[in-house]
Amino acid sequence: SADLLYRELSSGFNLLLPDVDAHGHVVLTQQMALLDLSRPGMTLESYQQAGYYLLHRALQRHEAQVNGIALVLDFRGFG
């Protein structure tokens, strides 16, 4: 549930944008610079769980079922 993933979801690493893109796709983003594994309890697995949670939420939207999903991976500032 979202409650169990609150820290990961509030980090901004994974985002489900509120609006569709110009082609009607539901947009999910990952901002790699916000991946912080030094925080207690924050693991790669927990970030992935948050991403899967948002993907599930995205797929519930009618627009995603009709037009698909766009995944934007932002690697600026990573590493």
Tab-separated table of N, CA and C in Angstrom:
chain	number	residue	atom	x	y	z
A	1	SER	N	0.836	-1.195	0.000
A	1	SER	CA	0.000	0.000	0.000
A	1	SER	C	0.873	1.250	0.000
A	2	ALA	N	0.266	2.354	-0.315
A	2	ALA	CA	0.993	3.620	-0.363
A	2	ALA	C	1.538	3.993	1.013
A	3	ASP	N	0.825	3.622	2.082
A	3	ASP	CA	1.293	3.956	3.430
A	3	ASP	C	2.639	3.305	3.727
A	4	LEU	N	2.813	2.062	3.296
A	4	LEU	CA	4.063	1.352	3.546
A	4	LEU	C	5.220	1.903	2.726
A	5	LEU	N	4.910	2.580	1.641
A	5	LEU	CA	5.938	3.119	0.738
A	5	LEU	C	6.010	4.644	0.801
A	6	TYR	N	5.508	5.212	1.877
A	6	TYR	CA	5.412	6.670	1.980
A	6	TYR	C	6.760	7.352	1.743
A	7	ARG	N	7.818	6.883	2.387
A	7	ARG	CA	9.133	7.545	2.248
A	7	ARG	C	9.622	7.500	0.808
A	8	GLU	N	9.469	6.339	0.176
A	8	GLU	CA	9.931	6.206	-1.203
A	8	GLU	C	9.099	7.066	-2.149
A	9	LEU	N	7.791	7.056	-1.951
A	9	LEU	CA	6.914	7.840	-2.822
A	9	LEU	C	7.117	9.338	-2.625
A	10	SER	N	7.394	9.758	-1.404
A	10	SER	CA	7.580	11.192	-1.147
A	10	SER	C	8.975	11.678	-1.528
A	11	SER	N	9.877	10.761	-1.871
A	11	SER	CA	11.233	11.157	-2.258
A	11	SER	C	11.263	11.858	-3.614
A	12	GLY	N	10.247	11.620	-4.452
A	12	GLY	CA	10.229	12.204	-5.788
A	12	GLY	C	10.960	11.380	-6.823
A	13	PHE	N	11.585	10.281	-6.410
A	13	PHE	CA	12.306	9.429	-7.358
A	13	PHE	C	11.347	8.870	-8.410
A	14	ASN	N	10.243	8.306	-7.971
A	14	ASN	CA	9.198	7.808	-8.865
A	14	ASN	C	8.030	8.782	-8.818
A	15	LEU	N	7.572	9.208	-9.986
A	15	LEU	CA	6.411	10.097	-10.034
A	15	LEU	C	5.416	9.618	-11.080
A	16	LEU	N	4.163	9.702	-10.744
A	16	LEU	CA	3.073	9.497	-11.690
A	16	LEU	C	2.490	10.878	-11.942
A	17	LEU	N	2.692	11.390	-13.141
A	17	LEU	CA	2.262	12.753	-13.436
A	17	LEU	C	0.734	12.829	-13.492
A	18	PRO	N	0.182	13.956	-13.066
A	18	PRO	CA	-1.278	14.077	-12.999
A	18	PRO	C	-1.954	14.191	-14.364
A	19	ASP	N	-1.219	14.656	-15.362
A	19	ASP	CA	-1.796	14.856	-16.692
A	19	ASP	C	-1.127	13.941	-17.713
A	20	VAL	N	-1.810	13.679	-18.792
A	20	VAL	CA	-1.243	12.888	-19.879
A	20	VAL	C	-0.335	13.769	-20.731
A	21	ASP	N	0.515	13.114	-21.550
A	21	ASP	CA	1.373	13.877	-22.451
A	21	ASP	C	0.592	14.277	-23.704
A	22	ALA	N	1.274	14.884	-24.659
A	22	ALA	CA	0.630	15.398	-25.870
A	22	ALA	C	-0.029	14.294	-26.706
A	23	HIS	N	0.389	13.040	-26.501
A	23	HIS	CA	-0.157	11.917	-27.266
A	23	HIS	C	-1.182	11.118	-26.466
A	24	GLY	N	-1.515	11.604	-25.279
A	24	GLY	CA	-2.513	10.933	-24.461
A	24	GLY	C	-1.981	9.834	-23.565
A	25	HIS	N	-0.635	9.688	-23.498
A	25	HIS	CA	-0.035	8.662	-22.642
A	25	HIS	C	-0.021	9.118	-21.182
A	26	VAL	N	-0.289	8.189	-20.289
A	26	VAL	CA	-0.056	8.429	-18.864
A	26	VAL	C	1.463	8.398	-18.671
A	27	VAL	N	2.002	9.320	-17.878
A	27	VAL	CA	3.450	9.472	-17.765
A	27	VAL	C	3.943	9.091	-16.375
A	28	LEU	N	4.914	8.176	-16.361
A	28	LEU	CA	5.650	7.819	-15.149
A	28	LEU	C	7.083	8.295	-15.328
A	29	THR	N	7.662	8.853	-14.272
A	29	THR	CA	9.048	9.302	-14.357
A	29	THR	C	9.874	8.700	-13.244
A	30	GLN	N	11.174	8.589	-13.494
A	30	GLN	CA	12.156	8.256	-12.469
A	30	GLN	C	13.297	9.252	-12.605
A	31	GLN	N	13.604	9.925	-11.518
A	31	GLN	CA	14.707	10.876	-11.495
A	31	GLN	C	15.854	10.239	-10.721
A	32	MET	N	16.819	9.716	-11.460
A	32	MET	CA	17.887	8.921	-10.871
A	32	MET	C	18.711	9.687	-9.835
A	33	ALA	N	18.827	10.992	-9.974
A	33	ALA	CA	19.593	11.786	-9.007
A	33	ALA	C	18.951	11.745	-7.621
A	34	LEU	N	17.672	11.379	-7.540
A	34	LEU	CA	16.978	11.329	-6.253
A	34	LEU	C	17.028	9.943	-5.605
A	35	LEU	N	17.710	9.003	-6.240
A	35	LEU	CA	17.878	7.663	-5.672
A	35	LEU	C	18.896	7.749	-4.541
A	36	ASP	N	18.420	7.688	-3.304
A	36	ASP	CA	19.277	7.854	-2.122
A	36	ASP	C	19.215	6.590	-1.280
A	37	LEU	N	20.211	5.734	-1.467
A	37	LEU	CA	20.246	4.476	-0.732
A	37	LEU	C	20.928	4.612	0.625
A	38	SER	N	21.378	5.821	0.962
A	38	SER	CA	22.035	6.031	2.252
A	38	SER	C	21.039	6.279	3.376
A	39	ARG	N	19.791	6.557	3.037
A	39	ARG	CA	18.763	6.793	4.060
A	39	ARG	C	18.362	5.472	4.699
A	40	PRO	N	18.232	5.428	6.016
A	40	PRO	CA	17.861	4.187	6.699
A	40	PRO	C	16.541	3.618	6.154
A	41	GLY	N	16.555	2.324	5.850
A	41	GLY	CA	15.355	1.649	5.375
A	41	GLY	C	15.044	1.839	3.907
A	42	MET	N	15.793	2.693	3.239
A	42	MET	CA	15.555	2.950	1.820
A	42	MET	C	16.492	2.041	1.017
A	43	THR	N	15.912	1.090	0.322
A	43	THR	CA	16.690	0.131	-0.458
A	43	THR	C	16.277	0.215	-1.921
A	44	LEU	N	17.098	-0.359	-2.762
A	44	LEU	CA	16.737	-0.412	-4.177
A	44	LEU	C	15.411	-1.145	-4.335
A	45	GLU	N	15.222	-2.190	-3.562
A	45	GLU	CA	13.976	-2.943	-3.623
A	45	GLU	C	12.778	-2.081	-3.221
A	46	SER	N	12.929	-1.257	-2.180
A	46	SER	CA	11.793	-0.433	-1.752
A	46	SER	C	11.458	0.637	-2.793
A	47	TYR	N	12.481	1.187	-3.461
A	47	TYR	CA	12.215	2.131	-4.548
A	47	TYR	C	11.504	1.426	-5.705
A	48	GLN	N	11.918	0.181	-5.992
A	48	GLN	CA	11.271	-0.582	-7.055
A	48	GLN	C	9.822	-0.894	-6.692
A	49	GLN	N	9.571	-1.216	-5.445
A	49	GLN	CA	8.202	-1.474	-5.001
A	49	GLN	C	7.330	-0.235	-5.202
A	50	ALA	N	7.888	0.931	-4.896
A	50	ALA	CA	7.147	2.176	-5.101
A	50	ALA	C	6.858	2.386	-6.589
A	51	GLY	N	7.846	2.070	-7.432
A	51	GLY	CA	7.643	2.188	-8.871
A	51	GLY	C	6.559	1.252	-9.387
A	52	TYR	N	6.551	0.020	-8.893
A	52	TYR	CA	5.509	-0.934	-9.295
A	52	TYR	C	4.139	-0.500	-8.785
A	53	TYR	N	4.107	0.070	-7.599
A	53	TYR	CA	2.843	0.590	-7.066
A	53	TYR	C	2.289	1.670	-7.998
A	54	LEU	N	3.158	2.607	-8.411
A	54	LEU	CA	2.703	3.681	-9.298
A	54	LEU	C	2.337	3.147	-10.677
A	55	LEU	N	3.059	2.137	-11.159
A	55	LEU	CA	2.702	1.527	-12.440
A	55	LEU	C	1.306	0.914	-12.358
A	56	HIS	N	1.028	0.227	-11.271
A	56	HIS	CA	-0.298	-0.343	-11.070
A	56	HIS	C	-1.368	0.748	-11.068
A	57	ARG	N	-1.090	1.835	-10.360
A	57	ARG	CA	-2.035	2.963	-10.331
A	57	ARG	C	-2.218	3.553	-11.718
A	58	ALA	N	-1.120	3.686	-12.471
A	58	ALA	CA	-1.194	4.240	-13.826
A	58	ALA	C	-2.063	3.367	-14.719
A	59	LEU	N	-1.905	2.051	-14.591
A	59	LEU	CA	-2.658	1.133	-15.451
A	59	LEU	C	-4.149	1.122	-15.141
A	60	GLN	N	-4.535	1.653	-14.015
A	60	GLN	CA	-5.953	1.762	-13.683
A	60	GLN	C	-6.621	2.932	-14.408
A	61	ARG	N	-5.822	3.844	-14.925
A	61	ARG	CA	-6.381	4.995	-15.632
A	61	ARG	C	-6.851	4.587	-17.036
A	62	HIS	N	-7.998	5.091	-17.401
A	62	HIS	CA	-8.556	4.795	-18.719
A	62	HIS	C	-7.584	5.189	-19.833
A	63	GLU	N	-6.940	6.334	-19.692
A	63	GLU	CA	-6.008	6.807	-20.734
A	63	GLU	C	-4.872	5.820	-20.960
A	64	ALA	N	-4.389	5.197	-19.896
A	64	ALA	CA	-3.300	4.224	-20.035
A	64	ALA	C	-3.780	2.983	-20.771
A	65	GLN	N	-5.004	2.585	-20.522
A	65	GLN	CA	-5.545	1.402	-21.169
A	65	GLN	C	-5.802	1.642	-22.654
A	66	VAL	N	-6.085	2.884	-23.022
A	66	VAL	CA	-6.366	3.213	-24.420
A	66	VAL	C	-5.103	3.653	-25.161
A	67	ASN	N	-4.308	4.538	-24.546
A	67	ASN	CA	-3.172	5.159	-25.236
A	67	ASN	C	-1.801	4.667	-24.789
A	68	GLY	N	-1.742	3.964	-23.671
A	68	GLY	CA	-0.464	3.450	-23.198
A	68	GLY	C	0.196	4.356	-22.174
A	69	ILE	N	1.408	3.978	-21.822
A	69	ILE	CA	2.181	4.665	-20.793
A	69	ILE	C	3.507	5.117	-21.381
A	70	ALA	N	3.930	6.296	-20.990
A	70	ALA	CA	5.278	6.781	-21.332
A	70	ALA	C	6.102	6.760	-20.051
A	71	LEU	N	7.280	6.144	-20.123
A	71	LEU	CA	8.188	6.094	-18.987
A	71	LEU	C	9.377	6.985	-19.295
A	72	VAL	N	9.609	7.985	-18.462
A	72	VAL	CA	10.705	8.921	-18.652
A	72	VAL	C	11.744	8.660	-17.571
A	73	LEU	N	12.956	8.291	-17.992
A	73	LEU	CA	14.060	8.054	-17.068
A	73	LEU	C	15.016	9.226	-17.184
A	74	ASP	N	15.170	9.966	-16.104
A	74	ASP	CA	16.023	11.154	-16.086
A	74	ASP	C	17.326	10.814	-15.369
A	75	PHE	N	18.417	10.734	-16.118
A	75	PHE	CA	19.706	10.385	-15.558
A	75	PHE	C	20.578	11.595	-15.237
A	76	ARG	N	20.025	12.796	-15.364
A	76	ARG	CA	20.833	13.972	-15.029
A	76	ARG	C	21.257	13.900	-13.564
A	77	GLY	N	22.526	14.157	-13.306
A	77	GLY	CA	23.048	14.193	-11.940
A	77	GLY	C	23.202	12.844	-11.283
A	78	PHE	N	23.094	11.777	-12.034
A	78	PHE	CA	23.208	10.433	-11.461
A	78	PHE	C	24.671	9.989	-11.466
A	79	GLY	N	25.098	9.462	-10.355
A	79	GLY	CA	26.450	8.896	-10.267
A	79	GLY	C	27.445	9.884	-10.001
